[in-house]
mmCIF file of C-alpha atoms in Angstrom:
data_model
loop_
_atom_site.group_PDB
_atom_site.id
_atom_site.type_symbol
_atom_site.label_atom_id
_atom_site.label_comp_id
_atom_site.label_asym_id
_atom_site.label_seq_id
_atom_site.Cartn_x
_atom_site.Cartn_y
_atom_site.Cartn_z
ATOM 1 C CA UNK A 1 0.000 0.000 0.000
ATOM 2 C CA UNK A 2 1.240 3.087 -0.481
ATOM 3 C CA UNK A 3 0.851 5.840 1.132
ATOM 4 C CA UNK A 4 1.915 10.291 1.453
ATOM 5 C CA UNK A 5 1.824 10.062 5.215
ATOM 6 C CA UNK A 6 1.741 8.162 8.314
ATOM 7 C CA UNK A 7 0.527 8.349 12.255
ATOM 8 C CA UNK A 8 3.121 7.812 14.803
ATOM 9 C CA UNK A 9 2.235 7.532 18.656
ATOM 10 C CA UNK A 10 4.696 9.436 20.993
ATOM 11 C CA UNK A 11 3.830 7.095 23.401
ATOM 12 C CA UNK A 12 3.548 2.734 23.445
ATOM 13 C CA UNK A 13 0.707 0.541 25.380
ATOM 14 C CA UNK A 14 1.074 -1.539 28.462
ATOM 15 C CA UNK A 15 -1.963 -3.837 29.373
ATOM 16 C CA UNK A 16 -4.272 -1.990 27.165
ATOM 17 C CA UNK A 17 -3.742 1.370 28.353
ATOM 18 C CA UNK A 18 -1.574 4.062 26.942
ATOM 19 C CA UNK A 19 1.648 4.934 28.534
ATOM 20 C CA UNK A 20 4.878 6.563 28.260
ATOM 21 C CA UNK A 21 7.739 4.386 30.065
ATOM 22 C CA UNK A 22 10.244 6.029 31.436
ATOM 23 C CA UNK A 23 13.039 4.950 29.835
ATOM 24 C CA UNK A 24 12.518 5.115 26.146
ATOM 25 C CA UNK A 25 10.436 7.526 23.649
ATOM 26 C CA UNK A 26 9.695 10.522 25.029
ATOM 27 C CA UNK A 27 11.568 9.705 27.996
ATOM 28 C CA UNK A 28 14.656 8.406 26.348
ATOM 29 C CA UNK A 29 17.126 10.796 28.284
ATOM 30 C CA UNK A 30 16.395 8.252 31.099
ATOM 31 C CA UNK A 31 17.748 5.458 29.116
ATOM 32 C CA UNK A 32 20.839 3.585 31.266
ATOM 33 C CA UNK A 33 23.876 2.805 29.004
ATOM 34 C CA UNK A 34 25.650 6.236 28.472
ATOM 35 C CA UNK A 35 25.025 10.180 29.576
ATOM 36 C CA UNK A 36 22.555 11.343 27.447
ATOM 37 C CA UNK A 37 21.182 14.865 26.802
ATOM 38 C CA UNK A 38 18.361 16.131 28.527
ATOM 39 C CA UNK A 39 16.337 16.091 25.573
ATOM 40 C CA UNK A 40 16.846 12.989 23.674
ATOM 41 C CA UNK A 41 14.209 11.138 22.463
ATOM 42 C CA UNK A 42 12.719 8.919 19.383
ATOM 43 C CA UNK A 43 8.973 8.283 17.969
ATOM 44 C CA UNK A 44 8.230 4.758 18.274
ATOM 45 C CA UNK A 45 7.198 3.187 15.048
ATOM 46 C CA UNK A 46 4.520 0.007 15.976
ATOM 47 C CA UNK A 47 4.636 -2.611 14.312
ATOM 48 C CA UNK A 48 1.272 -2.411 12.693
ATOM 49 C CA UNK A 49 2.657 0.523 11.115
ATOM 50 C CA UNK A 50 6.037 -0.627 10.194
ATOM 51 C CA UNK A 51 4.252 -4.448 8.676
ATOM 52 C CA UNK A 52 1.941 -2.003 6.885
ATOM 53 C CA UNK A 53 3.715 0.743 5.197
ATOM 54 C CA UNK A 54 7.456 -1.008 5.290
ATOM 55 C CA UNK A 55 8.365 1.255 2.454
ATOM 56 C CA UNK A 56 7.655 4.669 3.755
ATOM 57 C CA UNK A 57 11.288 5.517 4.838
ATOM 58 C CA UNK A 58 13.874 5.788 2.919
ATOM 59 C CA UNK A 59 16.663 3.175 3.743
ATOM 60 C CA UNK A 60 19.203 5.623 4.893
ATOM 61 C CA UNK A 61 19.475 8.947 6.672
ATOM 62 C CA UNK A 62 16.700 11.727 5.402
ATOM 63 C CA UNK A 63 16.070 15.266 5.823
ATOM 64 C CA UNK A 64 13.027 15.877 8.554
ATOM 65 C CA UNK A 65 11.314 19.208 8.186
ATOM 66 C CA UNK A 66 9.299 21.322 10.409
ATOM 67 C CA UNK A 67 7.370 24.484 9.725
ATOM 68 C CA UNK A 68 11.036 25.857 10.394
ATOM 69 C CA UNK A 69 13.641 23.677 11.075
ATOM 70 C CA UNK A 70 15.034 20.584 9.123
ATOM 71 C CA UNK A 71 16.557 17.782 11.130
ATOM 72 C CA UNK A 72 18.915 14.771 10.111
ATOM 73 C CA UNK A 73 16.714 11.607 10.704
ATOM 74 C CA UNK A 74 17.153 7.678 10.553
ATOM 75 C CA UNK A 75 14.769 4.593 11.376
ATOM 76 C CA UNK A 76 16.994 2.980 14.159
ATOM 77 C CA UNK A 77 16.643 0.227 16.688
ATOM 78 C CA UNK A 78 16.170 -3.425 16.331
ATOM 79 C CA UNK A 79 13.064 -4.268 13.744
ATOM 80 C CA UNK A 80 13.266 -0.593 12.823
ATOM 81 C CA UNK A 81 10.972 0.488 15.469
ATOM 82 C CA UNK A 82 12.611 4.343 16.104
ATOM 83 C CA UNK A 83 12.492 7.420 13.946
ATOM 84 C CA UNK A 84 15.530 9.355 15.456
ATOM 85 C CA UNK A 85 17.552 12.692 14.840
ATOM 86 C CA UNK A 86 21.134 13.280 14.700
ATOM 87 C CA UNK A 87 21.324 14.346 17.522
ATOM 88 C CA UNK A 88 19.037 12.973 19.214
ATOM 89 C CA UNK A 89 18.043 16.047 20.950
ATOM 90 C CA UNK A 90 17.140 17.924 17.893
ATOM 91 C CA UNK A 91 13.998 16.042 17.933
ATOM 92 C CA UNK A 92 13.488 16.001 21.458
ATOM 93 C CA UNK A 93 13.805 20.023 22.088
ATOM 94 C CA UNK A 94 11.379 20.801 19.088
ATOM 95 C CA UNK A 95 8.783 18.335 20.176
ATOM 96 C CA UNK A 96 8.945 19.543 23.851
ATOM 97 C CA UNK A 97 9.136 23.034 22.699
ATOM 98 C CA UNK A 98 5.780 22.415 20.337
ATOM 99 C CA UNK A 99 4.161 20.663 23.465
ATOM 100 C CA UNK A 100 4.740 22.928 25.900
ATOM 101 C CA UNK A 101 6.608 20.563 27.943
ATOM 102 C CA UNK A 102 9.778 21.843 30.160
ATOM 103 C CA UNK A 103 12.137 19.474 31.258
ATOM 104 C CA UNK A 104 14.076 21.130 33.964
ATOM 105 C CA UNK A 105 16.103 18.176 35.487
ATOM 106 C CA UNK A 106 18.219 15.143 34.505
ATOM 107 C CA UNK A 107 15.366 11.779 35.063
ATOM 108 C CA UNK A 108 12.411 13.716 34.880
ATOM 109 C CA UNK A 109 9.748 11.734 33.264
ATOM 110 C CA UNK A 110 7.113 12.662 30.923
ATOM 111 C CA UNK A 111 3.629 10.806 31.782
ATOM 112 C CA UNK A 112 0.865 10.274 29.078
ATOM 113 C CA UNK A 113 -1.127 11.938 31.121
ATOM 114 C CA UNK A 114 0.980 15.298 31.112
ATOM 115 C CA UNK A 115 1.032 14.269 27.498
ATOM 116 C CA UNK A 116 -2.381 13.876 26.899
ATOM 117 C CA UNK A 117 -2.383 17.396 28.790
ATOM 118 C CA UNK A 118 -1.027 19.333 25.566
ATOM 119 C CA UNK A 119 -4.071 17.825 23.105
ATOM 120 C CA UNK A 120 -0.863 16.410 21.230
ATOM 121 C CA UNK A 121 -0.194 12.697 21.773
ATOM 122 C CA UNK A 122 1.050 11.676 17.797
ATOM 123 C CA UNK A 123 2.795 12.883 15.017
ATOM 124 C CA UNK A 124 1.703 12.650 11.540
ATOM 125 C CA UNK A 125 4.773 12.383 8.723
ATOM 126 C CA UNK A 126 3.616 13.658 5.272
ATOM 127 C CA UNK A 127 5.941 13.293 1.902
ATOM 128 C CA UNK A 128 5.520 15.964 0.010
ATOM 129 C CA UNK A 129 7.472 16.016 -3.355
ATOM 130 C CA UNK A 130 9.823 13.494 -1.904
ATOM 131 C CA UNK A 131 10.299 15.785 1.463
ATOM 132 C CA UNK A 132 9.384 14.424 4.902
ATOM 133 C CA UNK A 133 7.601 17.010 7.070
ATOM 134 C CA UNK A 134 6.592 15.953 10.416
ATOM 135 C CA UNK A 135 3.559 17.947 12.476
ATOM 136 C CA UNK A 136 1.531 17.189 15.814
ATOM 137 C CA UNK A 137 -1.781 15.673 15.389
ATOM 138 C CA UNK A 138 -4.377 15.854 17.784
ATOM 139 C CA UNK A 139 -5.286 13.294 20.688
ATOM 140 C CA UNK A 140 -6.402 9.956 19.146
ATOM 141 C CA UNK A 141 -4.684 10.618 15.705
ATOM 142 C CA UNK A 142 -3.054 7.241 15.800
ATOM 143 C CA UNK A 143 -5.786 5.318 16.731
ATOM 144 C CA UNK A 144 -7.882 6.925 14.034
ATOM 145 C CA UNK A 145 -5.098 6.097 11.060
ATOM 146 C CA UNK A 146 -4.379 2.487 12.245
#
């Protein structure tokens, strides 16, 4: 199937509710392994997405634009299951900026509730004349696409 755009969910599920853990996505500073920047996240890319649309990225690094800003991007991860910036923090600082969100310390932990807060909880990622633009949708966006 092909498709101009996709959903993504800035947040996963755990027993059937929606939830941001507090190591990884939005919350990905928190990840163990190595100092990381306070702002350093990735969208998670579910599966239903990635089994449906497997030919939506590009195979190798890609320009990500915003209204105003154009970021270095790559689908990372095992399975290919994170859209991520280089650096990471790139990403993280404009989504927290468009949400509203401060992070103020190191381990602080975005919930899907503060989340939910915003009226953001997705992004949608639209190629237009071969350019990927990425904008917040709404609350429910991702259920909605999938």
């Amino acid at each position: 199937m092909i498709m101009d755009y996709i959903i993504l969910p800035l947040y996963s599920w755990k027993n059937g509710k929606k939830t941001c853990f507090p190591r990884s996505s939005m919350n990905q500073s928190n990840a163990r392994g190595r100092a990381r920047d306070l702002y350093e996240v990735y969208i998670p890319i579910p599966y239903e997405v990635r089994t449906t649309y497997p030919d939506f990225f590009p195979g190798e690094e890609f320009d990500l634009f915003t209204e105003d800003l154009n970021f270095s991007a790559k689908i990372c991860q095992q399975d290919d299951k994170a859209l991520m910036t280089n650096p990471n923090s790139d990403l993280g600082k404009w989504l927290f900026e468009k949400l509203g969100i401060e992070k103020t310390r190191p381990n602080e932990v975005v919930s899907y509730e503060e989340l939910a807060k915003t009226g953001y909880d997705s992004v949608k990622i639209k190629i237009i004349d071969g350019k990927y633009y990425i904008l917040l949708m709404p609350v429910g966006s991702y259920e909605n696409f999938i």
